[in-house]
Coordinates of C-alpha atoms and ligand atoms in Angstrom, one line a residue:
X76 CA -7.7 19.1 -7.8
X77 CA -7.4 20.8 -4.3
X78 CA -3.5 22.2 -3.7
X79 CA -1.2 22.3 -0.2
X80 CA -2.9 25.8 0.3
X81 CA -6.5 24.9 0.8
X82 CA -5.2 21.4 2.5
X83 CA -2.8 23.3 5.2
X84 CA -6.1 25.6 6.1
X85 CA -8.5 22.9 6.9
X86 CA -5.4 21.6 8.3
X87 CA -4.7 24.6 10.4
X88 CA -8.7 25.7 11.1
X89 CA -9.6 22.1 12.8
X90 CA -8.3 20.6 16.2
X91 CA -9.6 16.9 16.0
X92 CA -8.0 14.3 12.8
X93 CA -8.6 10.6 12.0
X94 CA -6.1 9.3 9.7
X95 CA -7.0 6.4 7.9
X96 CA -5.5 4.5 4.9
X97 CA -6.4 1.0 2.8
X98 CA -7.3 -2.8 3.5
X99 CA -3.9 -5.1 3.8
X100 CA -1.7 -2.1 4.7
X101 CA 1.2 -1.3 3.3
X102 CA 4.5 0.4 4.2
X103 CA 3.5 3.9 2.4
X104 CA -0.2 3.4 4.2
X105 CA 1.6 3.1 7.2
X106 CA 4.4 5.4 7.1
X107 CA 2.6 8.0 5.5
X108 CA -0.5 7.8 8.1
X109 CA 2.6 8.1 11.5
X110 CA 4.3 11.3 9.3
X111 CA 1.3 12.9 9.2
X112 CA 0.1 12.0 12.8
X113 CA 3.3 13.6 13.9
X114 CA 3.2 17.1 11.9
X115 CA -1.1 17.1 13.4
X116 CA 0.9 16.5 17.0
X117 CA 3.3 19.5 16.6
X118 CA 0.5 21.7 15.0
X119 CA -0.4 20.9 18.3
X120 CA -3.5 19.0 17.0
X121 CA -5.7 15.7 18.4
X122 CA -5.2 13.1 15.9
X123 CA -6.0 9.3 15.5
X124 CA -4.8 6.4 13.2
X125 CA -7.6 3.8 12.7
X126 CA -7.3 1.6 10.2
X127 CA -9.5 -2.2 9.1
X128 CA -7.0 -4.3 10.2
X129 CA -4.3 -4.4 12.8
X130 CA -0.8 -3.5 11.6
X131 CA 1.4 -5.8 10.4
X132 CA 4.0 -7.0 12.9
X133 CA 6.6 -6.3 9.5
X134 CA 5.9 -2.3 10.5
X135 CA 6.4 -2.4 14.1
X136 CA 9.8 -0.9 14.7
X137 CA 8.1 2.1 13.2
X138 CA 8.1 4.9 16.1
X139 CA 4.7 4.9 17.9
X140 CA 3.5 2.2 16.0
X141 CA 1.8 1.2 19.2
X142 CA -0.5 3.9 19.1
X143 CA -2.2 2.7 15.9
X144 CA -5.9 1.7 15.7
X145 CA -7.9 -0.6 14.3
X146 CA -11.6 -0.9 14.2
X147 CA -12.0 -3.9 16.5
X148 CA -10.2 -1.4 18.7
X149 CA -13.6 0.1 19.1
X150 CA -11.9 3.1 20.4
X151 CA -13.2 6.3 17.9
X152 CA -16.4 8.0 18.8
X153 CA -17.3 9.9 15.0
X154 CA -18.8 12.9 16.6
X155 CA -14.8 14.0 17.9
X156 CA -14.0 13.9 14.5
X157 CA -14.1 17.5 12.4
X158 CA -12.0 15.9 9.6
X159 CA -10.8 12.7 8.0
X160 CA -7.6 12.1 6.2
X161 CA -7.7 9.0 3.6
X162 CA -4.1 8.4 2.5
X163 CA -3.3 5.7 -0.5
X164 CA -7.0 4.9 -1.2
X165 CA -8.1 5.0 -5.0
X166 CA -11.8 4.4 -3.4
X167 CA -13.5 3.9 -0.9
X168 CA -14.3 0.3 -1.0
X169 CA -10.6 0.3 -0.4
X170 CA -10.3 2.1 3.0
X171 CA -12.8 -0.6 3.7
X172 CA -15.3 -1.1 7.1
X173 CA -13.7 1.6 8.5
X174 CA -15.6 3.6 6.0
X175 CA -19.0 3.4 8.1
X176 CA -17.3 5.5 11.0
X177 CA -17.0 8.8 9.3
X178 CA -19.0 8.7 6.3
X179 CA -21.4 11.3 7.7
X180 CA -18.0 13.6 8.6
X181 CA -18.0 16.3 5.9
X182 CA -14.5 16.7 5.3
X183 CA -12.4 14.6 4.2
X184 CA -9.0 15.0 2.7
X185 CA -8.3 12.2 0.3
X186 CA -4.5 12.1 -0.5
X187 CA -3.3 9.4 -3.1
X188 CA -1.1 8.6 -6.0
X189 CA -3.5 6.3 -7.5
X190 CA -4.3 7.4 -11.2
X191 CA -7.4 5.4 -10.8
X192 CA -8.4 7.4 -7.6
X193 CA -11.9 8.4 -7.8
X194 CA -11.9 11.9 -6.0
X195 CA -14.0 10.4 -3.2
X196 CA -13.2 13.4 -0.7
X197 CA -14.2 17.0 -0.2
X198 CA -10.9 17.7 -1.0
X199 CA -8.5 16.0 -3.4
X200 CA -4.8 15.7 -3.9
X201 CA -3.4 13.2 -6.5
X202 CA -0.3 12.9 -7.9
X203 CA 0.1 10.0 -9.6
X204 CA 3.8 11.1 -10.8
X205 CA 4.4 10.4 -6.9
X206 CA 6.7 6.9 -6.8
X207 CA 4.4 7.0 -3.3
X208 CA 1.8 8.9 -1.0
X209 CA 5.0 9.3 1.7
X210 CA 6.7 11.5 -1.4
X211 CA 2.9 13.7 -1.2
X212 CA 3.7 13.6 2.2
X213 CA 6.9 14.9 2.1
X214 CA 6.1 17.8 -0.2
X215 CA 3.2 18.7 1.9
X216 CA 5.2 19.1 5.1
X217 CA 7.7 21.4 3.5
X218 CA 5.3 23.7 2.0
X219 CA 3.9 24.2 5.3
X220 CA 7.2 24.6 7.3
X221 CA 10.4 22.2 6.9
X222 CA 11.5 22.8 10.3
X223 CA 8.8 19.8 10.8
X224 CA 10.4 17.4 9.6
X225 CA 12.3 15.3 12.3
X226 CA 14.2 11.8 12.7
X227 CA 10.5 9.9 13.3
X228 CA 8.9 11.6 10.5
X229 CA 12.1 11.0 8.1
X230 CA 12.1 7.3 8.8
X231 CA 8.3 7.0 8.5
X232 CA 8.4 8.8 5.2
X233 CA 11.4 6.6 3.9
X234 CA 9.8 3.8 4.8
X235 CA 7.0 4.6 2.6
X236 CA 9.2 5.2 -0.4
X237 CA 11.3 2.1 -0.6
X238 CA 8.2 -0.2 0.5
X239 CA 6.4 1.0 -2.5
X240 CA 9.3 1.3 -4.9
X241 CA 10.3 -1.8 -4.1
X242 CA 13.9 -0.3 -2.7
X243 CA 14.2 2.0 -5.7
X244 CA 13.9 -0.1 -8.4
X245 CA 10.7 0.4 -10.1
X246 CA 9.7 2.3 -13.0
X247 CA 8.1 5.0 -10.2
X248 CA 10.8 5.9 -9.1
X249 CA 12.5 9.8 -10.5
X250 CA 14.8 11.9 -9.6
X251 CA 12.6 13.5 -7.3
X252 CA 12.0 10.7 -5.3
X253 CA 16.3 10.4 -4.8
X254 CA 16.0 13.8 -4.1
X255 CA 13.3 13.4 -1.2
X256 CA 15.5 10.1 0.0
X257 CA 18.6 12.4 0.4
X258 CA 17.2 14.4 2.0
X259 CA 15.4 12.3 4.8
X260 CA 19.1 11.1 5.1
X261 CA 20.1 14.0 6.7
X262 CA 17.5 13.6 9.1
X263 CA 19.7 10.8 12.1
X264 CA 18.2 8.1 9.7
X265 CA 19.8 5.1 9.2
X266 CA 18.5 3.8 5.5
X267 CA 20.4 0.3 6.3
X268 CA 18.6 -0.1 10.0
X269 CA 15.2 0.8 8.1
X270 CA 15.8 -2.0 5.2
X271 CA 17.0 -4.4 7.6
X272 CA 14.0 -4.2 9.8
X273 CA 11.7 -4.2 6.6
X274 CA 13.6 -7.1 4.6
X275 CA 15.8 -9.2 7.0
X276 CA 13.3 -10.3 10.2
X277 CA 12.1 -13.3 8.0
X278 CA 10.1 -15.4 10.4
X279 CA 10.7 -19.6 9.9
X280 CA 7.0 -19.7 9.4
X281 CA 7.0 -17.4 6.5
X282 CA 10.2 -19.1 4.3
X283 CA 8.4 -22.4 4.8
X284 CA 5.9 -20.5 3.4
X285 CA 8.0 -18.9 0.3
X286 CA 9.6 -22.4 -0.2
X287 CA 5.5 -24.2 -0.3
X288 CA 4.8 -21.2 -2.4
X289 CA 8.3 -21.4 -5.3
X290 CA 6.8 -25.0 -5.5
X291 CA 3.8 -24.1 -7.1
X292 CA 5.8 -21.7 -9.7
X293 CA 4.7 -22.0 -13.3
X294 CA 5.3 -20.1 -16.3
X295 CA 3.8 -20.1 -20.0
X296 CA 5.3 -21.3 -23.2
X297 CA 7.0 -18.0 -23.9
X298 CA 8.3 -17.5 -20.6
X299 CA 7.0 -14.3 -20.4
X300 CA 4.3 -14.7 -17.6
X301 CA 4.8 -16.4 -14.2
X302 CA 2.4 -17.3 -11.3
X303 CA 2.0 -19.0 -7.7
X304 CA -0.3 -19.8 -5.6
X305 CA -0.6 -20.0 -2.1
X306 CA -3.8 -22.0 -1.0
X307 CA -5.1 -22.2 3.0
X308 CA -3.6 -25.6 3.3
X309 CA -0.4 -24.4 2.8
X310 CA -0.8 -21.8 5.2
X311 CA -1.7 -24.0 7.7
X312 CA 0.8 -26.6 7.2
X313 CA 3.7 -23.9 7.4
X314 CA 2.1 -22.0 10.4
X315 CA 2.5 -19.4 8.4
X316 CA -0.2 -16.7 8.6
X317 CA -1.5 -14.0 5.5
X318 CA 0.5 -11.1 6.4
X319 CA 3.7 -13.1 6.1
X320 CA 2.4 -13.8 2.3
X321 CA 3.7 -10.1 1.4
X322 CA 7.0 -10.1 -0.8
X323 CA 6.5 -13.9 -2.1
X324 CA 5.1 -12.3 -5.6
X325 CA 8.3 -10.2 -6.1
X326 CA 10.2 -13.6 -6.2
X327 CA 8.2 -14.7 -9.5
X328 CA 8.7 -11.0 -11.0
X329 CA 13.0 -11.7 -10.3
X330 CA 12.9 -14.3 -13.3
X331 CA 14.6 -13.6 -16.5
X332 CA 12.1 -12.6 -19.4
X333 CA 9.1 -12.6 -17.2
X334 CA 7.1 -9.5 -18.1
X335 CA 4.2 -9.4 -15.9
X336 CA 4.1 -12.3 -12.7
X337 CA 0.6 -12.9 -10.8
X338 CA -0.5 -14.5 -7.4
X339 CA -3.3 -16.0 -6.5
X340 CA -4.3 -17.0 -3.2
X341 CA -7.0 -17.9 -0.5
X342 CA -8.1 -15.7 1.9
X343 CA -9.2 -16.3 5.0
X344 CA -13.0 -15.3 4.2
X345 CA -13.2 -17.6 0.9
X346 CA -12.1 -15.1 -1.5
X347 CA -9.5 -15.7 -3.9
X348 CA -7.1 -12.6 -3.7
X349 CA -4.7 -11.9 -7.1
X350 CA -1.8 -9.8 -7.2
X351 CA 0.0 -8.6 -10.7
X352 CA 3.3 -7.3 -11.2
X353 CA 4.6 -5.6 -14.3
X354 CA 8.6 -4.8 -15.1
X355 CA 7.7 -3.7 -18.5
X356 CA 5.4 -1.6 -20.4
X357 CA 1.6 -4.5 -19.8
X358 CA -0.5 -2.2 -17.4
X359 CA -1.4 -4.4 -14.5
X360 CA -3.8 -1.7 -13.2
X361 CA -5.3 -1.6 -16.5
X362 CA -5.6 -5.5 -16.5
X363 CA -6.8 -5.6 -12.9
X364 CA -9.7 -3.4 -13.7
X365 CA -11.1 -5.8 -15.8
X366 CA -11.5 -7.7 -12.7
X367 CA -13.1 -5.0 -10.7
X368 CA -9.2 -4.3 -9.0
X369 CA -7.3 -1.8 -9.6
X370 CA -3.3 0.2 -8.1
X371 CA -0.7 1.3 -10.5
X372 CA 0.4 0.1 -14.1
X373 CA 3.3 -2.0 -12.4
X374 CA 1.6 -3.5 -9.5
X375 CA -2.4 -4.4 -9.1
X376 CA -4.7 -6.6 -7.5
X377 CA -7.9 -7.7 -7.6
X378 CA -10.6 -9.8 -5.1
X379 CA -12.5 -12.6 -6.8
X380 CA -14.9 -14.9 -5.3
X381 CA -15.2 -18.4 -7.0
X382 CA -13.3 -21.6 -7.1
X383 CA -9.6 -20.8 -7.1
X384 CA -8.7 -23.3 -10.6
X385 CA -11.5 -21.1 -12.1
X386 CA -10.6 -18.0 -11.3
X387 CA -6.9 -18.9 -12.3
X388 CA -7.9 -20.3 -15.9
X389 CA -10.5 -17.3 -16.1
X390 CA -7.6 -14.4 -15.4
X391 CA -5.2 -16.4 -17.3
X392 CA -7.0 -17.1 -20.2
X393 CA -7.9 -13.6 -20.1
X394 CA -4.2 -12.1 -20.0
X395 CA -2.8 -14.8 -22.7
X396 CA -5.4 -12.8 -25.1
X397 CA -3.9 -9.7 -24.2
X398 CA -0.2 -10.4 -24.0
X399 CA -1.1 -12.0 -28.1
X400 CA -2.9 -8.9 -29.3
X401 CA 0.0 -6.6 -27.6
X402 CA 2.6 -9.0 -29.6
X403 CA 4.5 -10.0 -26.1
X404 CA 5.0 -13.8 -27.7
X405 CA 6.6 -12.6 -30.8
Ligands
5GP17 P1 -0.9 -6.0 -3.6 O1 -0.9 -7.0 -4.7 O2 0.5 -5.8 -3.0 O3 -2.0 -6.3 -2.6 O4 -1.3 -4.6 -4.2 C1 -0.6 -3.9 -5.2 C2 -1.3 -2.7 -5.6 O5 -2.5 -2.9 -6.1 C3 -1.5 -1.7 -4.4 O6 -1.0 -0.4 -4.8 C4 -3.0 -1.6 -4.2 O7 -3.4 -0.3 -4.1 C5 -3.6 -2.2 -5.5 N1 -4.6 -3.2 -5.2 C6 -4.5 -4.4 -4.7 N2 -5.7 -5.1 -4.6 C7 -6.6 -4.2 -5.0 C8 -8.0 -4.3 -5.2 O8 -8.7 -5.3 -4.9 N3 -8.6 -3.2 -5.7 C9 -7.9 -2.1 -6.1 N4 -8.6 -1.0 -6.6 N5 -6.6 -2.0 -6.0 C10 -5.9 -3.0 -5.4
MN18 MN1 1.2 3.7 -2.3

């Protein structure tokens, strides 16, 4: 594995940066690809965001979260590129189209926290101890000078920790991570004005959409697996659209003695997305690989294509076997 050392000189020795990160962004994709567009800025470097998709409205009160690209954007010409930086991305099927702009660029800095990530770049940092890529983040800033670090960065980088540990409560969270929290703290940020912009600018549209979704709820006989579905219909009929879908699995996780909770829904190009959570010890990323997915032991996904009651009785069926052989029903 490359360390800060070797990333800070390729850093320091180029001029011109694309930052990239994954398909349906997240808040660490997001808050970890403006942290480090800011530190390129005050190394006084030229750097770009361009991602697959455009940004989720959920992450615009981010600062310059106008400034972010995506590919339809048409706006990145590869040969001003010396180096790409792929942040959250176990592979490269996961950065997605965006991948066809710089494959031919030769360096390319691939920062993750994905166990599963498959050293895809010339250079590779992975810490999979990280609750996040925003705590990588962090830790890379300060070993290269912590007089960096600034209000915009700090709310950035929190806003990549307590998207992806789900406001400090999963099992990736560690000291370290309260430590790195503190510490942004200090930084003008408000934690509260950060969670209510993340958690309370519900749209109608998207709790029409939870309450279609709770409606579907179903659990097995033992009570310890739950699942939803959210089908196009019900999309359409709430005026809902996909991006407002993010959350509505953590509701099914919330139930008493559920262990692992899964969502299955229709994407807009026939596909059949499933998510997996996991509060216990049942590795969802384990379970998702078997399904050509992958992401961490306590939250996965995977992309099927099929009929949606097949590919629910085929992943069901599937994780019924395993919860039995690991004893969960006893
Ligand atoms: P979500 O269910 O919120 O889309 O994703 C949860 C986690 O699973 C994320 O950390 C993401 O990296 C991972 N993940 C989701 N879908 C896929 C997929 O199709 N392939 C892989 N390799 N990882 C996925
Ligand atoms: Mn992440």
């Amino acid at each position: 594995m490359s360390n800060f050392d070797e990333i800070t000189k390729v850093l320091q020795e180029n001029n011109n940066f694309l930052i990239t990160s994954h398909i349906n962004l997240d808040g660490d994709g997001i808050g970890s690809e403006l942290a480090l567009y800011f530190i390129l800025k005050k190394l006084h470097k030229k750097a770009i965001i361009l991602n697959q998709n455009r940004l989720p409205k959920l992450y615009d009160f981010l600062p310059d979260s106008d400034k972010v690209h995506y590919l339809e954007d048409n706006c990145i010409n590869p040969k001003n590129i010396d180096v790409v930086i792929a942040l959250d991305c176990s592979n490269i099927k996961r950065i997605g189209k965006t991948y066809e702009i710089f494959k031919n660029i030769k360096t390319i800095i691939n920062i993750d926290h994905h166990k599963s990530n498959e050293n895809y770049g010339s250079l590779n940092y992975v810490d999979s101890s990280a609750s996040s890529v925003g705590e990588i983040i962090y830790e890379l800033i300060n070993f290269i000078d912590s007089d960096l670090l600034d209000d915009k960065i700090s709310t950035c980088l929190f806003t990549a920790i307590i998207t992806d540990t789900g406001s400090f409560r999963y099992s990736n969270v560690s000291s370290k991570t309260f430590e790195i929290a503190s510490h942004l703290t200090c930084h003008r940020i408000k934690p509260h004005l950060i969670a209510n912009n993340i958690y309370n600018r519900n749209t109608y549209s998207g709790l029409k959409l939870l309450g279609e979704a709770l409606l579907t709820l179903e659990i097995n006989e033992s009570g310890c697996v739950s699942w939803l579905t959210i089908t196009r219909k019900m999309l359409n009929d709430t005026n809902a659209n996909d991006e407002e879908i993010e959350g509505i699995i953590d509701i099914a996780t919330t139930l008493n003695n559920v262990e692992i909770s899964i969502l299955f829904r229709e994407t807009k190009d026939n596909k059949i997305k499933v998510s997996f959570r996991s509060k216990g010890n049942f590795d969802v990323n384990k379970f998702a690989g078997k399904f050509k997915g992958g992401g961490h032991p306590n939250a996965a996904g995977c992309l099927c294509s099929g009929k949606l009651d097949e590919i629910k009785e085929n992943v069901l069926s599937e994780l019924f076997g395993d919860i039995k052989y690991l004893g969960y029903e006893n």
